[in-house]
mmCIF file of C-alpha atoms and ligand atoms in Angstrom:
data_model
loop_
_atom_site.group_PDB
_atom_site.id
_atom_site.type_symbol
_atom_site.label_atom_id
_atom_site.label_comp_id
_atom_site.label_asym_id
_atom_site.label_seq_id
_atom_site.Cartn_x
_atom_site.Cartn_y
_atom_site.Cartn_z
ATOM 1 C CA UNK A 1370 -139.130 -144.119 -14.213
ATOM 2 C CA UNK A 1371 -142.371 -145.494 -14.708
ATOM 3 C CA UNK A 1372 -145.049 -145.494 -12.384
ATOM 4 C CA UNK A 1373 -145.541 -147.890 -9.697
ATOM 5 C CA UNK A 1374 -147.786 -149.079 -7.029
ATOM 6 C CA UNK A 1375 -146.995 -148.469 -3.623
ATOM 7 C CA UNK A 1376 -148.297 -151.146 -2.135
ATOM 8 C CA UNK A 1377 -146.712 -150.171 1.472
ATOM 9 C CA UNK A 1378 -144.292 -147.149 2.907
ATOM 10 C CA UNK A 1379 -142.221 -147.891 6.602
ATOM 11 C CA UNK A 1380 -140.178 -146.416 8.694
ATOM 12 C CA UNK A 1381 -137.294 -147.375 6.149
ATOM 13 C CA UNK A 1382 -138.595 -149.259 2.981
ATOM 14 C CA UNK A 1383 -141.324 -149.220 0.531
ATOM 15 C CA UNK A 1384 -142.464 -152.336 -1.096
ATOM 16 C CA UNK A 1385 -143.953 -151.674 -4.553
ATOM 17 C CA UNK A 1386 -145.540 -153.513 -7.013
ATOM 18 C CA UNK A 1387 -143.622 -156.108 -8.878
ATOM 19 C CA UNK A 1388 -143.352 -156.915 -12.507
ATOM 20 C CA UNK A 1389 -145.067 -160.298 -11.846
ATOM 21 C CA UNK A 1390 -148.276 -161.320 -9.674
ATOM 22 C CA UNK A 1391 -146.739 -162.346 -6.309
ATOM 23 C CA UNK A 1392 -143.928 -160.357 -6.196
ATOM 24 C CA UNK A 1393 -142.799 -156.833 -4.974
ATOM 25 C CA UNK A 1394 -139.648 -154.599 -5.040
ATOM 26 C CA UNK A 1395 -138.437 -153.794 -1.612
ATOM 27 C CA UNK A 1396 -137.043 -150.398 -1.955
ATOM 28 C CA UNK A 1397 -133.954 -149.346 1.155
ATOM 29 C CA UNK A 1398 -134.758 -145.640 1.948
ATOM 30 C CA UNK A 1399 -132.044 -143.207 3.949
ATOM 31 C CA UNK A 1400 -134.299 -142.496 6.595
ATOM 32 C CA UNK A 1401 -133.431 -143.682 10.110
ATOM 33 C CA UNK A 1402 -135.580 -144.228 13.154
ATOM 34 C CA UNK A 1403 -135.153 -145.289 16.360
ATOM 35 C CA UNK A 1404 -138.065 -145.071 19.417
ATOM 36 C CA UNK A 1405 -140.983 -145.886 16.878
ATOM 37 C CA UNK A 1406 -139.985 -142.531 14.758
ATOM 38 C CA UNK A 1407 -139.535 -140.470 17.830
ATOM 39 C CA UNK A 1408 -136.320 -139.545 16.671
ATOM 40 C CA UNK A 1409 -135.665 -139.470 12.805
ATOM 41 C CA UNK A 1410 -133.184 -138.275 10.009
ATOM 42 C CA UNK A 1411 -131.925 -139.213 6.844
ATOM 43 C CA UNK A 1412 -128.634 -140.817 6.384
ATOM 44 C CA UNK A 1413 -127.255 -140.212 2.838
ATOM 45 C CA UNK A 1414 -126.207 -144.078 1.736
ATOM 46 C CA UNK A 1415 -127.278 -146.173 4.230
ATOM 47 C CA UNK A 1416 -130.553 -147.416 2.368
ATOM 48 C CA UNK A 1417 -127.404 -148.584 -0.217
ATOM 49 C CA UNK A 1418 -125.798 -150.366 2.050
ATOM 50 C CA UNK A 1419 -128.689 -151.726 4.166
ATOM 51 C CA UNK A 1420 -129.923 -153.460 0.412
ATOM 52 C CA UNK A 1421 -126.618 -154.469 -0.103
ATOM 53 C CA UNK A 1422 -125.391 -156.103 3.381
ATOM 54 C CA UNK A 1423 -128.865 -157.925 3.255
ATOM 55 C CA UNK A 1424 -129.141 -158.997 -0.051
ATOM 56 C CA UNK A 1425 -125.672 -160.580 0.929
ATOM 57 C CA UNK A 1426 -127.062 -162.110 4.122
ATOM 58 C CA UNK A 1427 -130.346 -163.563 2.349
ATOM 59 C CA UNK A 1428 -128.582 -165.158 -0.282
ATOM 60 C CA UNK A 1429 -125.894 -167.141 2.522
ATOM 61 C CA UNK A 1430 -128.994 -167.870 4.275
ATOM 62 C CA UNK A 1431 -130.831 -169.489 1.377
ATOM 63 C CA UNK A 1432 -127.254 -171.347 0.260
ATOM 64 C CA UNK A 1433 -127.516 -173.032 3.590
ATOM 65 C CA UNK A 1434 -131.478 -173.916 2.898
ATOM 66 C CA UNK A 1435 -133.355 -171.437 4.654
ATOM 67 C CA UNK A 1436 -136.228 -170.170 2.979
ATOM 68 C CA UNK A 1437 -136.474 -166.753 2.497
ATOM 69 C CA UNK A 1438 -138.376 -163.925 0.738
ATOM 70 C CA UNK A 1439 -135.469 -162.542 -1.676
ATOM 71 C CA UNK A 1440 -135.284 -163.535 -5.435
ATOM 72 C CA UNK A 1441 -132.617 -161.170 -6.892
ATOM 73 C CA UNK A 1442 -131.354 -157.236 -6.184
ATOM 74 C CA UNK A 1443 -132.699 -155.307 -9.024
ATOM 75 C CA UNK A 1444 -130.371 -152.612 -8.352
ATOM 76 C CA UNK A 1445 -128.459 -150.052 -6.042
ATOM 77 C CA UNK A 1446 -131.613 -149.697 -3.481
ATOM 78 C CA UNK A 1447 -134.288 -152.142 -3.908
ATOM 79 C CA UNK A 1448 -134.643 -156.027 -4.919
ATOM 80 C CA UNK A 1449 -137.043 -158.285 -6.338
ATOM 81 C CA UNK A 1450 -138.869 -160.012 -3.636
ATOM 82 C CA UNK A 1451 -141.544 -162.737 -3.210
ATOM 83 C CA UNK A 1452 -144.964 -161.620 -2.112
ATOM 84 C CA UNK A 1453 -145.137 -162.714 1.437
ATOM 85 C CA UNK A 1454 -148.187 -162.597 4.272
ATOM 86 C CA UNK A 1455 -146.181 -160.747 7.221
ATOM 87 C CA UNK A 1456 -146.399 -162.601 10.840
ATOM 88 C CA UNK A 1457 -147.330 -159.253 13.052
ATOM 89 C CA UNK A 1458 -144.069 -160.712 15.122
ATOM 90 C CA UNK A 1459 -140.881 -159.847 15.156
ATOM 91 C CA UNK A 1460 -138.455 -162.790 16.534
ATOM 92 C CA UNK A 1461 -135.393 -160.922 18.466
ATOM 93 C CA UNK A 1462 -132.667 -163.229 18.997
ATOM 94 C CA UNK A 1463 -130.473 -162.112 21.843
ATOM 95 C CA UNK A 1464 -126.902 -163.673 22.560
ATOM 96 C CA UNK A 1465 -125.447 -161.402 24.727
ATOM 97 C CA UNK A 1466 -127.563 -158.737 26.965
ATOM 98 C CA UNK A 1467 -127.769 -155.439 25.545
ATOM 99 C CA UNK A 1468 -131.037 -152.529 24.769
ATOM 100 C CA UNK A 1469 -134.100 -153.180 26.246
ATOM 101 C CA UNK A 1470 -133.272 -156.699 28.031
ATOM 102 C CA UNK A 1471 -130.863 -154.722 30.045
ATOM 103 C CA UNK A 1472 -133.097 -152.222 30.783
ATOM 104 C CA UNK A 1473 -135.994 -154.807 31.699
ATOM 105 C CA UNK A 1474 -134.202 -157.311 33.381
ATOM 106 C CA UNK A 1475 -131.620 -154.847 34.871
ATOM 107 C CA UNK A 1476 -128.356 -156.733 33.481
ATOM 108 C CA UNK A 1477 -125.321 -154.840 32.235
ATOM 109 C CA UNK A 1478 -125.068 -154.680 28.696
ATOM 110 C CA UNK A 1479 -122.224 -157.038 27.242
ATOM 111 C CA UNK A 1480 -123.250 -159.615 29.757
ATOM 112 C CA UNK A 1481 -123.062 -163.361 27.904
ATOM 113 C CA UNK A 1482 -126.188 -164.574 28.153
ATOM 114 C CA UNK A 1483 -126.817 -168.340 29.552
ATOM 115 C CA UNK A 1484 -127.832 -169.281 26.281
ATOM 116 C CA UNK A 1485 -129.716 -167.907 22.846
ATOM 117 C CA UNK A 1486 -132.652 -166.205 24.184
ATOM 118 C CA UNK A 1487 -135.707 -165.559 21.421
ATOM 119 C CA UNK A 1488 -137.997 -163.392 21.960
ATOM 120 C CA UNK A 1489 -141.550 -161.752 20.398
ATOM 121 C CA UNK A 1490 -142.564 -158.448 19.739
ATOM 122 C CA UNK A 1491 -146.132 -157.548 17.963
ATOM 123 C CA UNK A 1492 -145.641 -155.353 15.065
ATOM 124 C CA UNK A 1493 -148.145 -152.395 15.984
ATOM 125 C CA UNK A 1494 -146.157 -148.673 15.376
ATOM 126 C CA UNK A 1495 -149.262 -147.490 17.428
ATOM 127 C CA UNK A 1496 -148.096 -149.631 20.832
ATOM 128 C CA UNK A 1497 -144.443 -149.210 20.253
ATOM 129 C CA UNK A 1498 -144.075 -153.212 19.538
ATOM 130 C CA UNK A 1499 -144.781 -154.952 22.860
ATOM 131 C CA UNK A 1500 -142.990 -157.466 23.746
ATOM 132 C CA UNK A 1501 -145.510 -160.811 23.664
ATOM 133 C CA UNK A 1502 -145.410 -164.483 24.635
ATOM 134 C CA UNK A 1503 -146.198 -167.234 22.711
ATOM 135 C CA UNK A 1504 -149.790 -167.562 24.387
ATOM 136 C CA UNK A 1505 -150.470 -164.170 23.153
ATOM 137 C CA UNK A 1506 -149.730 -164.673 19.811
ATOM 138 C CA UNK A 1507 -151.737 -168.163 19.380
ATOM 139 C CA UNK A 1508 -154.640 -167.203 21.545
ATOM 140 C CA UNK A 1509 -155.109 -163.607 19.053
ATOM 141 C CA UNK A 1510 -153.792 -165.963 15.953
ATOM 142 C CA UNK A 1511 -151.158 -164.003 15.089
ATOM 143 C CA UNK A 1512 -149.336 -167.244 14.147
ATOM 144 C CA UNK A 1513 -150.271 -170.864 14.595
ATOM 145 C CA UNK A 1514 -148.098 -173.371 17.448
ATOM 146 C CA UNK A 1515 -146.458 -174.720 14.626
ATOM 147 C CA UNK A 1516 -145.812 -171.598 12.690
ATOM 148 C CA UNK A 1517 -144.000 -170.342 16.146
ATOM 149 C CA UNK A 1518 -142.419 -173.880 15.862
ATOM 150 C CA UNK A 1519 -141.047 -173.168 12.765
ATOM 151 C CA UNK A 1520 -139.935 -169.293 13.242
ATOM 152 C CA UNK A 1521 -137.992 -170.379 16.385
ATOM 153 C CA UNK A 1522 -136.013 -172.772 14.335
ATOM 154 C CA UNK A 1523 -135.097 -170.635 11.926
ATOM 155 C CA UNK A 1524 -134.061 -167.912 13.899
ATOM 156 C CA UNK A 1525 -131.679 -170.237 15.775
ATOM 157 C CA UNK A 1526 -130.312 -171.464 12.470
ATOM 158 C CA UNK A 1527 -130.058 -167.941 11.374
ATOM 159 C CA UNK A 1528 -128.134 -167.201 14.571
ATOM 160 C CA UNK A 1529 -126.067 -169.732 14.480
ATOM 161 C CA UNK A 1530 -125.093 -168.914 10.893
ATOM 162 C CA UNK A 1531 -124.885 -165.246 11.679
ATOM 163 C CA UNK A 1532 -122.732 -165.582 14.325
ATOM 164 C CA UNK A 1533 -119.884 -167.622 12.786
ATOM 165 C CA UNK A 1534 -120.036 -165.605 9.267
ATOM 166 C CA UNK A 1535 -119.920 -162.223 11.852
ATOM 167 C CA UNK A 1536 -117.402 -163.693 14.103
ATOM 168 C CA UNK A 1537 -114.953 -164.694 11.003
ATOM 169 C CA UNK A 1538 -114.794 -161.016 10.278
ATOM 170 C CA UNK A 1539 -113.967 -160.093 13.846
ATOM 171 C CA UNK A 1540 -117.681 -158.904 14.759
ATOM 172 C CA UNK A 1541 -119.906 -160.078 17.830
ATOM 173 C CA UNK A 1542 -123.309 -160.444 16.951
ATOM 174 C CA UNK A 1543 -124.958 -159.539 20.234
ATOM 175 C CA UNK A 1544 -128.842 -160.183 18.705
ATOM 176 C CA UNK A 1545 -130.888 -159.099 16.042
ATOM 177 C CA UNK A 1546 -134.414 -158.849 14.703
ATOM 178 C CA UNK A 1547 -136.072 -160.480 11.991
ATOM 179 C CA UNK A 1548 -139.342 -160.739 10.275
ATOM 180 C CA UNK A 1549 -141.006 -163.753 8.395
ATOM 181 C CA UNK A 1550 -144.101 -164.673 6.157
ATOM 182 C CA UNK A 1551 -146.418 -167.041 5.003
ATOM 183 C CA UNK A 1552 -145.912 -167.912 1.032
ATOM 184 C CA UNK A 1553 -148.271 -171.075 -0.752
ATOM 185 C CA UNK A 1554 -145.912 -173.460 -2.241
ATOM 186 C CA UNK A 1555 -147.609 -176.402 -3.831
ATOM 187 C CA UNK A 1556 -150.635 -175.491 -1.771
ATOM 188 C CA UNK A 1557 -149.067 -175.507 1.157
ATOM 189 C CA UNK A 1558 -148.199 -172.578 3.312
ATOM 190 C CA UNK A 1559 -145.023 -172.398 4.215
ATOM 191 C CA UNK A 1560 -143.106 -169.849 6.236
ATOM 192 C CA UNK A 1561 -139.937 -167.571 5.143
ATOM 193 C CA UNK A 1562 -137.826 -165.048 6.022
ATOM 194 C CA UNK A 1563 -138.892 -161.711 4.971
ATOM 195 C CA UNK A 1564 -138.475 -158.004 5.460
ATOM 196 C CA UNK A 1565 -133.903 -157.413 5.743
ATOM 197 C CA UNK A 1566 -131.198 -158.232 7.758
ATOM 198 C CA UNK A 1567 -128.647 -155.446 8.102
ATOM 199 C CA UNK A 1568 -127.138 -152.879 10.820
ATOM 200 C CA UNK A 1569 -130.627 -151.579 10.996
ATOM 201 C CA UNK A 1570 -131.990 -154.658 13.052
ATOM 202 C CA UNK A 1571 -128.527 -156.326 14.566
ATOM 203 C CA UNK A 1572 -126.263 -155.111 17.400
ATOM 204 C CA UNK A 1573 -122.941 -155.896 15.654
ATOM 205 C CA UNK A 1574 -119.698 -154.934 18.182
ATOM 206 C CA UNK A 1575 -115.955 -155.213 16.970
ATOM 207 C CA UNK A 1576 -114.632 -158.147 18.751
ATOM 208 C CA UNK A 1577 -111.334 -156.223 19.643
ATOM 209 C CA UNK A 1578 -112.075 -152.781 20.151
ATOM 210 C CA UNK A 1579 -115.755 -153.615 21.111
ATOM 211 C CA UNK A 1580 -117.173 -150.428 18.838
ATOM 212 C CA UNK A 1581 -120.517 -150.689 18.186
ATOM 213 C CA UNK A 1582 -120.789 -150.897 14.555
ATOM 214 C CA UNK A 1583 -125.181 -150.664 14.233
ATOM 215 C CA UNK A 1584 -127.945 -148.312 14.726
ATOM 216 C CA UNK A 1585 -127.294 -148.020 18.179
ATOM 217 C CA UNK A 1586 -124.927 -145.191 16.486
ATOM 218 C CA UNK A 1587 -128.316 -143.389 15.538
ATOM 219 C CA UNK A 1588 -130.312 -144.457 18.807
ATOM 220 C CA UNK A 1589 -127.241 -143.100 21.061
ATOM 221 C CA UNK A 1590 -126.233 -140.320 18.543
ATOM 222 C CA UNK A 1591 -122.708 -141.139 18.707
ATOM 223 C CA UNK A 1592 -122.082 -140.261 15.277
ATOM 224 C CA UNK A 1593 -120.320 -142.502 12.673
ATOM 225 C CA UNK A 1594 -123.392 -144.611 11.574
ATOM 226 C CA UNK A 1595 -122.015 -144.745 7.808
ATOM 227 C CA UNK A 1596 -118.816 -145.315 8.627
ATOM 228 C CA UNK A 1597 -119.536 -148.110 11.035
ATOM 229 C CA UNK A 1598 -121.833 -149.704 7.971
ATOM 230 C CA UNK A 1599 -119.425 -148.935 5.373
ATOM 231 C CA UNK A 1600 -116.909 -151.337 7.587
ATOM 232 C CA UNK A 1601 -119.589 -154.037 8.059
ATOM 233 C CA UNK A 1602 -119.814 -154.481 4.272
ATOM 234 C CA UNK A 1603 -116.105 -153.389 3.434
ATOM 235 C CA UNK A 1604 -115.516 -156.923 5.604
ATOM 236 C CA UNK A 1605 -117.985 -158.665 4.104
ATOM 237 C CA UNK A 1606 -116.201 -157.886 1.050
ATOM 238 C CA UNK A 1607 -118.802 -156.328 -1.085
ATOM 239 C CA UNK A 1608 -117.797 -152.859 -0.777
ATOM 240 C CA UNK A 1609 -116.391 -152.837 -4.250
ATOM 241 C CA UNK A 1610 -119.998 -152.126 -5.963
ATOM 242 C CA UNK A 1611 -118.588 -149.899 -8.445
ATOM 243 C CA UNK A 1612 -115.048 -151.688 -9.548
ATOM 244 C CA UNK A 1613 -116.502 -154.891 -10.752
ATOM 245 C CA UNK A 1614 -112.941 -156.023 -11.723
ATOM 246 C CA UNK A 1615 -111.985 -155.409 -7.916
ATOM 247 C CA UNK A 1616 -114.904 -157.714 -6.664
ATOM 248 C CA UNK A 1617 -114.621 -160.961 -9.258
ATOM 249 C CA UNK A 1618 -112.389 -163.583 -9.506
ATOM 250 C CA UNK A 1619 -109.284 -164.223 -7.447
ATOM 251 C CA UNK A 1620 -106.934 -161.893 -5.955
ATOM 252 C CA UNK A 1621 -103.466 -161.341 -7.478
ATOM 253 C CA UNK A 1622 -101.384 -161.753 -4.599
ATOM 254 C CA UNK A 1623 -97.344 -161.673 -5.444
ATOM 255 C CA UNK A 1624 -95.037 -164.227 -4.514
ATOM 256 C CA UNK A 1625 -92.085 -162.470 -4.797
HETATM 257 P P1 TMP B 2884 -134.043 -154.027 21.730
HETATM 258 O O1 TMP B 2884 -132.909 -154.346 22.662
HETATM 259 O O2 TMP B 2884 -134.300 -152.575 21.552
HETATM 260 O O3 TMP B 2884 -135.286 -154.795 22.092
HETATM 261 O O4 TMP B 2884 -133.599 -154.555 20.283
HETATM 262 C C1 TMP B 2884 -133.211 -155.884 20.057
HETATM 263 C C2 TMP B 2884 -132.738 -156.043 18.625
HETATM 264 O O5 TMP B 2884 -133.807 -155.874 17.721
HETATM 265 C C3 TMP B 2884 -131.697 -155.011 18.203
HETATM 266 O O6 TMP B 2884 -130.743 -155.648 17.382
HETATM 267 C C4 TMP B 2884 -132.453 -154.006 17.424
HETATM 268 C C5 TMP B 2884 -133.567 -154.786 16.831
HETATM 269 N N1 TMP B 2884 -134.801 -154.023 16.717
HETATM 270 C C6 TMP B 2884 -135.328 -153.757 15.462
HETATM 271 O O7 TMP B 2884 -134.757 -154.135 14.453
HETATM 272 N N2 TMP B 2884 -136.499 -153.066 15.390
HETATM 273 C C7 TMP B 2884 -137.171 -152.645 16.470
HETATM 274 O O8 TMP B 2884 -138.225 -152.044 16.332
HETATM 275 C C8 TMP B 2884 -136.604 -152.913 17.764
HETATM 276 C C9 TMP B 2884 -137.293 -152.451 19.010
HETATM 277 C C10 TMP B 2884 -135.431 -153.609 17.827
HETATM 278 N N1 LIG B 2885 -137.283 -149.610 14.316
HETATM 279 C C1 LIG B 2885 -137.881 -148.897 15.408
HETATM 280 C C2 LIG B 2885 -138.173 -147.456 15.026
HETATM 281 O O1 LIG B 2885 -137.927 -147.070 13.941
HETATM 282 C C3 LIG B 2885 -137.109 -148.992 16.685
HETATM 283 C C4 LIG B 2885 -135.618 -149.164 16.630
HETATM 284 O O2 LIG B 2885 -135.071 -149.773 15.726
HETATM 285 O O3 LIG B 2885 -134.972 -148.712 17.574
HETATM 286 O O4 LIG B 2885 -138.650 -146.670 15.767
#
């Protein structure tokens, strides 16, 4: 392979250098983390699936018109992406109480929350992501009012979205995490979603059996992190990566 500029290594990606100014391949790693890399292994696969259930989300997401970072998947780990600024926030969407709400606020995980709660974490590996308020983020201009504005909507779009595609496969999406950036568009900025959404950053439960099907597997070692992934893309139906004639076109289904 040829050699490319790392522009930037995480916990589970590397962005390098794309072929054209203003745009990057995100490459999915194995490695999983959980407690800001206090605890860490490598799951064979799961950067696979991670680039494939989110390439799959990002392209739903930008059918229904929002913006995002993703141009195409190049191929079985990383996609073509467009150069974004990162907001040091993450936006955690929370439907139903479970991880550190429950801890903070003391109520028992599975507990339906009175509505979508969003909330904001600054991105610093060095002070484990605290959680912030809006005030915090405007007065150190981390984001602008309006560029909050405009992350909150999206995330409740996203959610909204998420939560019927999840719930048609029989999956509760209890909340999730997501990232976004600033990209000039006719000389304007504009903000879009960036960084992935997969089992890495969502609390996904089986509606019937109420399994947890995330990396809550890794963060409460109970095992059965690929499998539970495997099944969160199997129902997706893009499981069939290597039997192209499985995946297109209708299925044959007999009327006999
Ligand atoms: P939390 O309950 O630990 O705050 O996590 C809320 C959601 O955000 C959960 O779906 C996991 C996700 N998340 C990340 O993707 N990255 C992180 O660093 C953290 C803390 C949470
Ligand atoms: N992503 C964070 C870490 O790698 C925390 C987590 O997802 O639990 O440490």
């Amino acid at each position: 392979m040829s050699r490319r500029r790392r522009v930037y290594e995480g916990k589970a990606k590397i962005l390098y250098e794309g072929p054209e100014p203003g745009t990057l391949v995100q490459h999915f790693k194995d490695d999983a983390t959980a407690f800001n890399n206090a605890k860490h292994d490598r799951i064979e696969g799961k950067g696979v699936l991670n680039n494939r259930i989110s390439e799959f989300i990002f392209v739903k997401l930008g059918d229904i018109g929002v913006p995002t970072h993703f141009i195409k998947r190049l191929n079985m780990r990383e996609q073509l992406i467009r150069e974004v600024e990162i907001v040091p926030v993450e936006v955690i969407v929370r439907n139903i109480a479970a991880g550190s709400i429950s801890e903070r606020l003391g109520i028992d995980e599975g507990t339906q929350l009175p509505r979508s709660i969003i909330e904001f974490t600054y991105k610093s590996d060095e002070l484990n992501d605290p959680l912030v308020s809006e005030e915090h983020i405007t007065a150190f201009g981390w984001a602008s009012p309006q560029e909050i504005d405009e992350m909150m909507a999206l995330a409740l779009r996203i959610n909204d979205f998420l939560t019927g595609l999840f719930m048609g496969i029989g999956i509760r999406l209890v909340d999730f995490k997501c990232e976004f950036g600033r990209v000039i568009e006719n000389e304007m900025m504009r903000i879009v979603l960036a960084d992935e959404i997969s089992p890495d950053c969502c609390r996904l439960w089986d509606i019937e059996t109420q399994d947890k099907m995330d990396k809550d597997r890794f963060r409460r070692d109970m095992g059965g992190l690929m499998e539970a992934y495997q099944e969160v893309a199997r129902r997706l139906g893009i499981l069939m990566e290597n039997k192209p004639s499985e995946r297109k076109g209708p299925v044959l289904v007999s009327t006999k």
